[in-house]
C-alpha cells in the first residue's frame, strides 16, 4: 500500500543492508536488482486471514478461502510426498494430515491512491514472478480420529479431501486429468491395522502402505511434541490441570506409557534411543470389551458417560467393608481404599441386571486405570525415572481417568513421581509416522515456531454432526447454524464432587452428568490445528527467556476469568456491528457476523468451564482467540473505516504539533512527547470506557481533554529517570544517544500520528535509528504495518527529518521532496533511517516468545525497546525484563486493571523506564 508521494515499491534491499545484514536466513530472490522486483520490508512478514504468517503482502480485506488455502511454511514440502499419515489401532484410527497453500496469496487491495496504481501493479507482477520461481509452500497439521469399526468413514474422509492425491487437491488446484494423481501414492502407516487393512486402502484409494514400526512412531511423536509445543505436557490431580514446561535440554530419560487396546511401557533415552521395558494386556481394549459385555455399550464414550454417574461402592469391596468401616492404619490404608475391584459381587445373590450400569462402568474404569498406574510406577521405580508420560486414546482427555492414574502414581510413589499427560496424546503414532517422511524436515523446529489455532470444530473432528468436510465459508456458516440449533454446548470435563467414600483414600467421583454437558472425550476443541511458522523466533533481548511470562493478569483466578469473559461477551454485539459495517453491511456479512458471534460465545463457554482446554490461558491468548475467530469468518479488519478516518483527522493537525514542539527547550520537549504518547493512547476501541467517550466527542476534542489531564505524578512515574538518560543532569555531558530503538506501536489515529511519530522524530534528531514494529494483522483499531507507510508519507510532507529518515529506510525514494518550503531543518544533515517491521502478531498484545524473524534481526543491535499501549505494556510484559533499556508507556482504560494491578483509577498513566538488564 503506497502513499501519494511514493514512486515505486519500497526497496527491501535497503533493509537487508542496513538492519538485517547479508547473512539473514530469510531471503526471497527476485531475479532482478531493480526496485520493481523488490518487496517492502513491512510486507515480507504478514499474516493471512486465517492467522498464518508467510512471506506475502497483507491479504485483501475481502478475506480468503483459508479452509482451502492455509499459508504456513513447512520446510521442504513437495508435491512428490503424500500429505497424510495414519495410525490404525484396534479401537481407533488416528489421522494426521497436512494442507498447504500452492498459489500466490492476494496482494493487499485496500485503497491505494490512483496515481500509484501502476507502481502497485508492477510490484504485484514482480511478486508473482518471484513466487513462481521460488514458491513459498505452507500449511497446517490437522488431527482427526475415527472408530476402527467405522473404517469407511475414514476412507470417505480421505477420499473427499483427496489426501491421497499427490497434487494436493485440498489446495484447490487438483487436476483429475493428471496421470497418477489419484493412484499409486505411498502412505506412511503404523499400528496393527496397517497390516490388517492394507488391502482395503489399496482397493478403495489405490494407495500402498509404507509400514513404520509402531514403537518408533510413538517415541518420535512424543519427542517431537515435548520439544516443539510449549504447553504440551500437563499434570491432572484432584481435578486440577497444570501445564508443565519441559526443558528441551533435560527431556531424557522418561517413561512413555502408551495406552491403546493394550499398554506398552517404553523407556526413552533419546531420539531413536528407547526400549520397551514392560507392558500389560489390560488396557483400553479391556475396558471397552468388558463394557460391551457387561453394559451393552456400543461406544467407548458411552462407557465413559455412564461412569460419570456411577458409585463404585456398590460393586467394589473397600477396606472398610472388610474391617467394619474402619481403616487399616498400620499399613496406611483408609477405609475407602479399594480392596478388591468388583469384590462385593461375590457376596450377593444379585444378577447382572440388578446392578446399575453406571456403577459397573465406574468400577471398571478405576480397575483398569489403577492397574496401569501401578505398573507404570513400578517400572519408573526400577529405572529411577521421575517423569512418566501417558498417552493413547484410552485417556482421550477424560478428567476422571487422568485423576485416577495420577492418584495411583502419587499414592505409590508417596509424591516423588508424577503422572504427566499430553494434549495430543492419541496422535503420537500417527504424528511419528508423518515425521518419517524423510523430506518433511521438521526435526529442527522449536517451540516458538508453532502456533496452535482453535477454529470451530469440523464434522469429522468429533461431536454429533457429521457430513462432508467443510470446504468453504458458506459451508462453515451452515455448519455453525446446525451446530447451534442442536444445542450442542462446547464444555469442559465433568466437574468433581466433594470427596466421598467410593475410592482409594477417599478420592472423589464425578458429579452426575448435567444436561448441558457432554462427554469431554467427544469435545472436539481440546486439540487444535497445528500451524508451523518457521519464521517466528524468540526475541533475543529478553533477559530471562526461560522464565519469561507474557501475561500480567492471572486468568487461573476465577474472579479474573469471569470478569474478562463478561467484558468480551458484553462488547460482542458492538464488535459484530463494526465487523458487518466494515464489509458494507451486506446480507452475507450479516450471516458471517452471526456465525462469528455464535462461534466466539461457544469458545467462551468451553473456556469458562475448563480454562486449560486450549493450553495455558492468559489474557493475551483470549484476546487473540477473538481476532482469530473474526478471521475465521473472513472479517479481516473490522475497524478499517474508523482507522482511516482517525488517521486523516490526526494528520491534519500534526504539522501544528511539530511546530509547537520545535519551540520548546529539550526538557520541555521530552515531557511534552511523553505526555503526548500517554494522551494519544486513550484512543482504544477495545475499551468500553473509551467507546463511551467517543460517543460524546470528536477525536481531537478527546485528545485535547486527555492532554489537559496529563499532570504528574503519574501512577507509575519514572519520567525523571528517563529524562536523566535522555538529556543528562545539570552541567554534565549528555549521555550518548541510543543506537537503535524498537517502538512497538499500538492504535491507529492520534496514537500513531500524534503520539508515536513525534516521539520517533525526536529519536531520529538525536541520532537514533528507529524501527516501528506494528501488528502483522489487524486487532481492534491497532495500526498494522501496512497502514504506516502512507501515514509516514503524509507526515514527511511537513517534516524534513521524517522525509530523509524514510528515504534512508527505503520507505520513500529520493524523488520525493518535502512540500514544506519553510522547513528550518538542514537538508544536508545526516539522519538515521526509519524502518517499519511487521511483528508477526495479530493481537492487541505481544508475546516475545514468538516474533517475526525481522523483529529478531532488528533487535540484535537495538539498545532501546519502547512498549506502547495497554495491551503490550501492561496486559503483557509489565513485569518482563530485557537486556536493553525499556520504556513502557500506557494509559489505563480498564477500571479493574487500574485498581488491582496499580492500586489506581481509570485513565491513570504508566511511564515505566527500566535500564538494561544485561549481565
XYZ file of C-alpha atoms in Angstrom, residues 56 63 105 171 185 200 445 474 605 697 721 723 784 823 865:
15
model
C 3.416 -12.273 1.481
C -10.738 -12.365 3.169
C -1.667 -15.082 -1.873
C -5.361 -26.565 -2.215
C 0.538 -42.979 -3.630
C -8.820 -52.210 1.905
C 11.751 -26.744 14.505
C -20.769 -20.846 3.333
C -18.450 -21.350 27.102
C -16.796 13.970 21.385
C 14.982 8.679 35.340
C 14.963 12.422 31.346
C -0.969 -2.605 11.086
C 11.362 23.905 6.924
C 12.718 -1.023 23.395
